[in-house]
PDB file of C-alpha atoms in Angstrom:
ATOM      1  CA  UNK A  74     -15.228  -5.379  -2.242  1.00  0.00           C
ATOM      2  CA  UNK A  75     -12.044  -6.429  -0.151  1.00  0.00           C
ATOM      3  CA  UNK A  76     -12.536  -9.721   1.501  1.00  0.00           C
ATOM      4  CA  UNK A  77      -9.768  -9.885   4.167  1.00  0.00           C
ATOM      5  CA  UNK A  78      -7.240 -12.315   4.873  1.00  0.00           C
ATOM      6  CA  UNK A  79      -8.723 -13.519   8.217  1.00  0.00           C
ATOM      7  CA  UNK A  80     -11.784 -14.164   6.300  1.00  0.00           C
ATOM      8  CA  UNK A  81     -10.703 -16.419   3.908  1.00  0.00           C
ATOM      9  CA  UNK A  82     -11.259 -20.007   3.491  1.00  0.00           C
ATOM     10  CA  UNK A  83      -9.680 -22.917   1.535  1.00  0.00           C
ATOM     11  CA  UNK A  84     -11.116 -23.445  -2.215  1.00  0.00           C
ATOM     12  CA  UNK A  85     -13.040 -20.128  -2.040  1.00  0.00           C
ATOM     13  CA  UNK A  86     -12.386 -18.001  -5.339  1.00  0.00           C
ATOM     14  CA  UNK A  87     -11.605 -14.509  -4.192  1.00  0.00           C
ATOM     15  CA  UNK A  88     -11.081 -10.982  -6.142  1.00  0.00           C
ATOM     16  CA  UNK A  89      -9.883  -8.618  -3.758  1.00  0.00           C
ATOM     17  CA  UNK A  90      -6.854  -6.305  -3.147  1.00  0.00           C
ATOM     18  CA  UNK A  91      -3.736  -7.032  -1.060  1.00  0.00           C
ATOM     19  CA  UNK A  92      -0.290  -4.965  -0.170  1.00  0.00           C
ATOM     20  CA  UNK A  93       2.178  -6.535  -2.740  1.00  0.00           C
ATOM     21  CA  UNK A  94       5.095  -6.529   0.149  1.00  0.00           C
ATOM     22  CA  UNK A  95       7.141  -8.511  -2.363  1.00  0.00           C
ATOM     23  CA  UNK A  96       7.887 -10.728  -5.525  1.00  0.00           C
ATOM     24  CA  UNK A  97      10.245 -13.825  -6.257  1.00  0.00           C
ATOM     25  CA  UNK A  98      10.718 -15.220  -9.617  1.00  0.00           C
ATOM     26  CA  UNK A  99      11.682 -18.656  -9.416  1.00  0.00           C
ATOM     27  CA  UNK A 100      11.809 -22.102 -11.335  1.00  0.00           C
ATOM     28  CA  UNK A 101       9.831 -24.986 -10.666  1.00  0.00           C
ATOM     29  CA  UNK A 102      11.305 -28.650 -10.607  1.00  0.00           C
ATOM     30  CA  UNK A 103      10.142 -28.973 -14.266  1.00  0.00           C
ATOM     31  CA  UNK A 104      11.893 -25.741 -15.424  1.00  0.00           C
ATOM     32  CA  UNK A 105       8.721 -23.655 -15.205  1.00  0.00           C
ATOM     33  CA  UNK A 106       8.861 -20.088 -14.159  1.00  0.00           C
ATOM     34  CA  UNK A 107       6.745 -18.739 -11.599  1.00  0.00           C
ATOM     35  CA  UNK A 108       6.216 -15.978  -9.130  1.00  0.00           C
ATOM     36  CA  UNK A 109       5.743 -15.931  -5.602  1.00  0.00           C
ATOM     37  CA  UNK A 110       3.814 -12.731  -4.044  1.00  0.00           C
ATOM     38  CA  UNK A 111       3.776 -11.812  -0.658  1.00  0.00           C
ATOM     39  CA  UNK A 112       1.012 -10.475   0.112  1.00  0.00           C
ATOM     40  CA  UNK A 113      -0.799  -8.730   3.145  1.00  0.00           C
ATOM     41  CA  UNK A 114      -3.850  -6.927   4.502  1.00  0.00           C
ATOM     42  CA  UNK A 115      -4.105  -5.510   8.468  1.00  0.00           C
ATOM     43  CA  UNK A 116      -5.501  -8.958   8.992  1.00  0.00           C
ATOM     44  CA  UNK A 117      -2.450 -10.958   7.922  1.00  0.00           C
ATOM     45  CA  UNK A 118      -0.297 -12.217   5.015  1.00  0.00           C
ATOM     46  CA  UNK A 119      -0.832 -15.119   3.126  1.00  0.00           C
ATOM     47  CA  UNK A 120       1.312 -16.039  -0.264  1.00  0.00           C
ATOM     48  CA  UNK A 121       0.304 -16.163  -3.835  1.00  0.00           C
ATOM     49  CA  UNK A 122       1.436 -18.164  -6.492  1.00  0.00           C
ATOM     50  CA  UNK A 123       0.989 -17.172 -10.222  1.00  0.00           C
ATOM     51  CA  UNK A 124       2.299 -19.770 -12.997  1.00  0.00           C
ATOM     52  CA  UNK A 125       0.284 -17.972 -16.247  1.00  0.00           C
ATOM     53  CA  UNK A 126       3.040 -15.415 -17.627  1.00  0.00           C
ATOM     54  CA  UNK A 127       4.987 -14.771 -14.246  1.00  0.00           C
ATOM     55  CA  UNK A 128       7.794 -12.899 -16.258  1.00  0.00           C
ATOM     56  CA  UNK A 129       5.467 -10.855 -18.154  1.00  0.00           C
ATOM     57  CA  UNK A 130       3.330  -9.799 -14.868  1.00  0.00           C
ATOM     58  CA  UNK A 131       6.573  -9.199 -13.260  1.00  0.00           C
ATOM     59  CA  UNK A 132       7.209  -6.708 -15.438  1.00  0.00           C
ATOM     60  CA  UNK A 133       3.712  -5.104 -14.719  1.00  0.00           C
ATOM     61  CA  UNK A 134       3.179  -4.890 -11.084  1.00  0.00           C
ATOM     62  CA  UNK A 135       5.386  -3.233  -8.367  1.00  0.00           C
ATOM     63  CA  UNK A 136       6.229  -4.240  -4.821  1.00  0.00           C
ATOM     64  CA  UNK A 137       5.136  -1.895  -1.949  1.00  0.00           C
ATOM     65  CA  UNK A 138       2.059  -0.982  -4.184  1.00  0.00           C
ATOM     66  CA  UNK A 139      -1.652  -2.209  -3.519  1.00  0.00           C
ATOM     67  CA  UNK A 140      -2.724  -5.213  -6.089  1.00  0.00           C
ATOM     68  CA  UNK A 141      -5.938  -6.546  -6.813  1.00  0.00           C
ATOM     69  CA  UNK A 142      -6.279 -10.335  -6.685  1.00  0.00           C
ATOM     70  CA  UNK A 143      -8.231 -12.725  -8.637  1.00  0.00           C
ATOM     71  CA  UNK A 144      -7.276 -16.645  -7.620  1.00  0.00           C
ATOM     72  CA  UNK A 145      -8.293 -19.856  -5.518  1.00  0.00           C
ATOM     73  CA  UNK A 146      -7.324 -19.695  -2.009  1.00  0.00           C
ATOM     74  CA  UNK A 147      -6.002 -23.294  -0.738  1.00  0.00           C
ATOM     75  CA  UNK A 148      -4.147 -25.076   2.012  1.00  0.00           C
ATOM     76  CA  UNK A 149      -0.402 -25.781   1.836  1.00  0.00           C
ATOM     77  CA  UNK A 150       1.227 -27.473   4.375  1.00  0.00           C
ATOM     78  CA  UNK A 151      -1.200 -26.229   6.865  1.00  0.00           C
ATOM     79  CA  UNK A 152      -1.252 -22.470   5.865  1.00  0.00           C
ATOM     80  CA  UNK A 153      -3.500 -20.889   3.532  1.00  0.00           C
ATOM     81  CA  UNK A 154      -2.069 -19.461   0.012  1.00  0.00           C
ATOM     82  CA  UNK A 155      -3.575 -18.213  -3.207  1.00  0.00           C
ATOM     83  CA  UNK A 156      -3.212 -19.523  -6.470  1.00  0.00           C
ATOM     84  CA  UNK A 157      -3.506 -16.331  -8.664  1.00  0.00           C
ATOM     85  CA  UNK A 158      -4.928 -16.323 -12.021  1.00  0.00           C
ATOM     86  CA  UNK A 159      -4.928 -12.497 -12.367  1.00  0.00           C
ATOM     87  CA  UNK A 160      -2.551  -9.557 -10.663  1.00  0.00           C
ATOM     88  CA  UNK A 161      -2.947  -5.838 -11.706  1.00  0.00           C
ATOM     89  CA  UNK A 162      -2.167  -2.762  -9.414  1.00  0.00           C
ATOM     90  CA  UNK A 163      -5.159  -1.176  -8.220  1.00  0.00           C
ATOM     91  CA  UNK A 164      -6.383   2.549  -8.869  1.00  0.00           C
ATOM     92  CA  UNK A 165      -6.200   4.846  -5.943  1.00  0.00           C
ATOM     93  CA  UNK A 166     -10.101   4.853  -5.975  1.00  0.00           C
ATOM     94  CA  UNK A 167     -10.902   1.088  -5.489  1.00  0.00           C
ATOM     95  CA  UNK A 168      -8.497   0.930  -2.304  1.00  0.00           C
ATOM     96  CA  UNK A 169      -9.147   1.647   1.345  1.00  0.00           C
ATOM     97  CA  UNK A 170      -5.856   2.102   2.818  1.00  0.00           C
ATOM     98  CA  UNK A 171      -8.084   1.272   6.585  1.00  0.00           C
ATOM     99  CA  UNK A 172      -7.824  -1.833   4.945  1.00  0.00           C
ATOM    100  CA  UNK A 173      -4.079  -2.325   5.310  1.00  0.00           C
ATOM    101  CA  UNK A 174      -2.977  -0.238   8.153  1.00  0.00           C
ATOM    102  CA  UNK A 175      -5.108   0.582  11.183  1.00  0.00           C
ATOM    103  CA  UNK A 176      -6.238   3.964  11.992  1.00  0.00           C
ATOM    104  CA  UNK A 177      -4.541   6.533  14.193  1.00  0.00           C
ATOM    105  CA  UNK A 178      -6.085   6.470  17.848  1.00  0.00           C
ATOM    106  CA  UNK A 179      -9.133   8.808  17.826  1.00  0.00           C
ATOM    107  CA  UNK A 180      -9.897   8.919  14.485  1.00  0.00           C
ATOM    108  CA  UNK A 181      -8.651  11.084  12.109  1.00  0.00           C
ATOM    109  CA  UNK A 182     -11.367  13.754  12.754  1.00  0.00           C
ATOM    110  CA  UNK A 183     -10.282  14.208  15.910  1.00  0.00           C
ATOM    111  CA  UNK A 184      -6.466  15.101  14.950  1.00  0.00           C
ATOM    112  CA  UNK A 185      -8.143  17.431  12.227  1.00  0.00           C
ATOM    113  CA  UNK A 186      -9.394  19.299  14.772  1.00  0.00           C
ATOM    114  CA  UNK A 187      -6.631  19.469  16.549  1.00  0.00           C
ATOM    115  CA  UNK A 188      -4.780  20.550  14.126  1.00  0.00           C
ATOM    116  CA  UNK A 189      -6.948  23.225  13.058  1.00  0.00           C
ATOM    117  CA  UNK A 190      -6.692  24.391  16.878  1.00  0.00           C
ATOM    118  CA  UNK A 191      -2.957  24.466  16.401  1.00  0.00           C
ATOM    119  CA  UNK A 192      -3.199  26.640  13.472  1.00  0.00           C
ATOM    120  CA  UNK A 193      -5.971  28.765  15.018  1.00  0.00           C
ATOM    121  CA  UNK A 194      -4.087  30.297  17.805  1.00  0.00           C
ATOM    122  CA  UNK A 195      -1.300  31.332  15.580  1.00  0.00           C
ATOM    123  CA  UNK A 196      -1.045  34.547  16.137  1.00  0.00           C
ATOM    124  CA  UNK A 197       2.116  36.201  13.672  1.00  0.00           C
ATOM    125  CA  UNK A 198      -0.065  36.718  10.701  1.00  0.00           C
ATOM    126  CA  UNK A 199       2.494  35.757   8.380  1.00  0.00           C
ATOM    127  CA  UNK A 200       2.746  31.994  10.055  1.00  0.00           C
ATOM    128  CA  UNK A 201      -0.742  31.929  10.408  1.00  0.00           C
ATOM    129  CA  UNK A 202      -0.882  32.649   6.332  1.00  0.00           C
ATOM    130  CA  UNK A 203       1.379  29.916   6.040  1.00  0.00           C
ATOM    131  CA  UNK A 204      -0.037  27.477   8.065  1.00  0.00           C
ATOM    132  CA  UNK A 205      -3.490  28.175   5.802  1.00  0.00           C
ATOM    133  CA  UNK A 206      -2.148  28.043   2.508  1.00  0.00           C
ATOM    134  CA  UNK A 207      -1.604  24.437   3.550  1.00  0.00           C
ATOM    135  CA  UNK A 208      -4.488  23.504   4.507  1.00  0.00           C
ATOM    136  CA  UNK A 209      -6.293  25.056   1.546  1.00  0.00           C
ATOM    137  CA  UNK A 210      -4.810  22.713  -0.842  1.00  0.00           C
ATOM    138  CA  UNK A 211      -7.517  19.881  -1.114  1.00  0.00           C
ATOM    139  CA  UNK A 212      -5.561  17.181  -2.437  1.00  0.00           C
ATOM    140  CA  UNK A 213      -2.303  17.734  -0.082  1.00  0.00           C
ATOM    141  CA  UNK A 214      -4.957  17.863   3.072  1.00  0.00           C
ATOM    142  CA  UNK A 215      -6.628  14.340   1.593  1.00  0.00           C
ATOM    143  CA  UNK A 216      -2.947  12.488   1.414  1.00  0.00           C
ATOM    144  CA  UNK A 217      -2.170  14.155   4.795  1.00  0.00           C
ATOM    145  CA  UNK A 218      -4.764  13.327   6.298  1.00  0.00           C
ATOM    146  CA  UNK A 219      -4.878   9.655   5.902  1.00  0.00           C
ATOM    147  CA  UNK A 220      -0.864   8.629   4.914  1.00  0.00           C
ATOM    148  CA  UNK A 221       0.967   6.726   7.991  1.00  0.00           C
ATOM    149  CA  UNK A 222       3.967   8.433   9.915  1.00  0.00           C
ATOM    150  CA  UNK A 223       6.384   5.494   9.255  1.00  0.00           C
ATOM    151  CA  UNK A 224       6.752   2.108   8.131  1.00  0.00           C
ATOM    152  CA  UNK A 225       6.866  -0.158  11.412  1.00  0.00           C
ATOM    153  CA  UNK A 226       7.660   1.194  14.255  1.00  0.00           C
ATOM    154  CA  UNK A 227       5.935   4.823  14.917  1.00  0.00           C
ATOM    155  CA  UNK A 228       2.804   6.472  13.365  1.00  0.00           C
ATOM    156  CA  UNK A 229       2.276   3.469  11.107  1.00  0.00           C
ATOM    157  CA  UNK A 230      -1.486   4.023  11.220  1.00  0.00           C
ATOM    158  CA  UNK A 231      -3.639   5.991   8.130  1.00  0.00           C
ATOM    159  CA  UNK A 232      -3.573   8.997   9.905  1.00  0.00           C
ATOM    160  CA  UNK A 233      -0.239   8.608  11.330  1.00  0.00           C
ATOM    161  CA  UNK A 234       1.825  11.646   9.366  1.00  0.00           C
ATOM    162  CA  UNK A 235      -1.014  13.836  10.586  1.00  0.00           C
ATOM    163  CA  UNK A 236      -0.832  12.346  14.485  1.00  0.00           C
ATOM    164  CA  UNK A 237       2.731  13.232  14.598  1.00  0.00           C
ATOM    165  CA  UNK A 238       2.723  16.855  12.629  1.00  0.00           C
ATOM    166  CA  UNK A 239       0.128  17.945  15.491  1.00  0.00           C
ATOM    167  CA  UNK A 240       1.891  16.261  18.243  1.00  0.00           C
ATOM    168  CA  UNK A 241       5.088  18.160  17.111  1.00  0.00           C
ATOM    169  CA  UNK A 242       3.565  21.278  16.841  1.00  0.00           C
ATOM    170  CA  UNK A 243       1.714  20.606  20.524  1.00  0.00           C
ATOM    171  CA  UNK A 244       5.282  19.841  21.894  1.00  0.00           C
ATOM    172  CA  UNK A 245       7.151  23.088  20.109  1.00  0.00           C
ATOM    173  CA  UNK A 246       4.831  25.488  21.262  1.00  0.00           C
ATOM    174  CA  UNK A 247       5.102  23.930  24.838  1.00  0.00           C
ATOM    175  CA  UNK A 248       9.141  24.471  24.611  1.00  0.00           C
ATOM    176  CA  UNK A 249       8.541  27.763  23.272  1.00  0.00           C
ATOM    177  CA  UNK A 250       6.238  28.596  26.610  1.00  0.00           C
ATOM    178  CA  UNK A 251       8.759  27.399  28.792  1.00  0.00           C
ATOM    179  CA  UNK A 252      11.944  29.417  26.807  1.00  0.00           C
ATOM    180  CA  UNK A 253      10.153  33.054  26.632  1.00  0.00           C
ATOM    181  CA  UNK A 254      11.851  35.268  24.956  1.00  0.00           C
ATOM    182  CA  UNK A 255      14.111  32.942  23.770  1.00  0.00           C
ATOM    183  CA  UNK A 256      11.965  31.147  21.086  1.00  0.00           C
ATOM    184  CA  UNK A 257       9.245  32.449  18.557  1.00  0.00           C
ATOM    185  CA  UNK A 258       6.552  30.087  19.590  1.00  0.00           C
ATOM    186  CA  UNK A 259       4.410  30.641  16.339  1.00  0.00           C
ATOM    187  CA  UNK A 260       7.778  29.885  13.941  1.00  0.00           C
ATOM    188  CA  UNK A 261       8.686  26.952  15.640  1.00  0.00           C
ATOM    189  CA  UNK A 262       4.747  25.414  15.529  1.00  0.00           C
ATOM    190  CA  UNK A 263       4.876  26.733  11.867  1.00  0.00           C
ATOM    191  CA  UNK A 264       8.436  24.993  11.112  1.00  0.00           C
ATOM    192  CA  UNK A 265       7.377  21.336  13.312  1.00  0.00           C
ATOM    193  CA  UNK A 266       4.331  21.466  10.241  1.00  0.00           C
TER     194      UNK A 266
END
């Protein structure tokens, strides 16, 4: 179960998962390696500190990959961090990615269905084809449905890639309407996919 940052509190042992946004090996003042994670749900980032085989877990874990957590939150000069006794990347199945990024406004249902609009009034049959081959791949649909449109500053919302795709294709078919004759309105939806 993810326990988010927010809901943390100091000396409260925690196992939970966390965006590994990055990793520092350093030295203490007594020649000690150690590593220093930086680490972040939707709710906010908070630091962890691991001092049991920092080289070796190094070597293990990833940044920009999802991590689950085992350590002691505490207070450091007035912010909370975690001293971590155990790191390992998570599986894909034990992560929420609604946990990290917020979803896209509406839900993603709602851009589903407006995508599936999109492709529905398609009318070249060969587009249309296209356009449905697609969306009958299961596992493209489930990473399209829910992976963000960008890092920071656009679409960077589960959902977001899917948000902009059907936005795009809204937009091209509008420029198409307004150039007639000039633009094939299905290709262009089809190509802004």
């Amino acid at each position: 179960m993810k326990i988010m940052k927010k809901d943390m509190k100091p000396n409260q042992q925690v196992t939970t998962f966390f965006a590994l946004e990055s990793m520092q090996l350093r030295k203490s003042k007594k020649n000690d390696n150690f590593l220093v994670l930086g680490l972040y749900d939707k709710t906010g980032k908070i630091n962890g500190y691991l001092w049991h085989e920092p080289v070796e877990m190094a070597a293990t874990i990833k940044e920009r990959t999802i991590v689950k957590v085992r350590g002691i939150v505490t207070m450091v000069n007035g912010s909370l961090t975690i001293n971590v006794g155990r790191i390992r990347t998570a599986e894909k199945r034990e992560v929420d990615m609604g946990d990290f990024l917020d979803t896209v406004p509406g839900g993603i249902n709602l851009w589903y269905g407006r995508l599936l609009k999109v492709v529905g009034n398609i009318g070249d049959i060969s587009c249309k084809r296209l356009a449905q081959a697609v969306l009958d791949d299961s596992c493209f649909v489930d990473f399209f449905m829910t992976a963000p449109g960008g890092i920071r500053i656009q679409h960077h919302c589960v959902g977001g890639l899917l948000e902009h795709t059907v936005s795009f294709m809204e937009l091209s078919a509008q420029f198409a309407d307004r150039h007639p004759g000039l633009i094939d309105r299905d290709l262009i939806q089809v190509g802004a996919s």
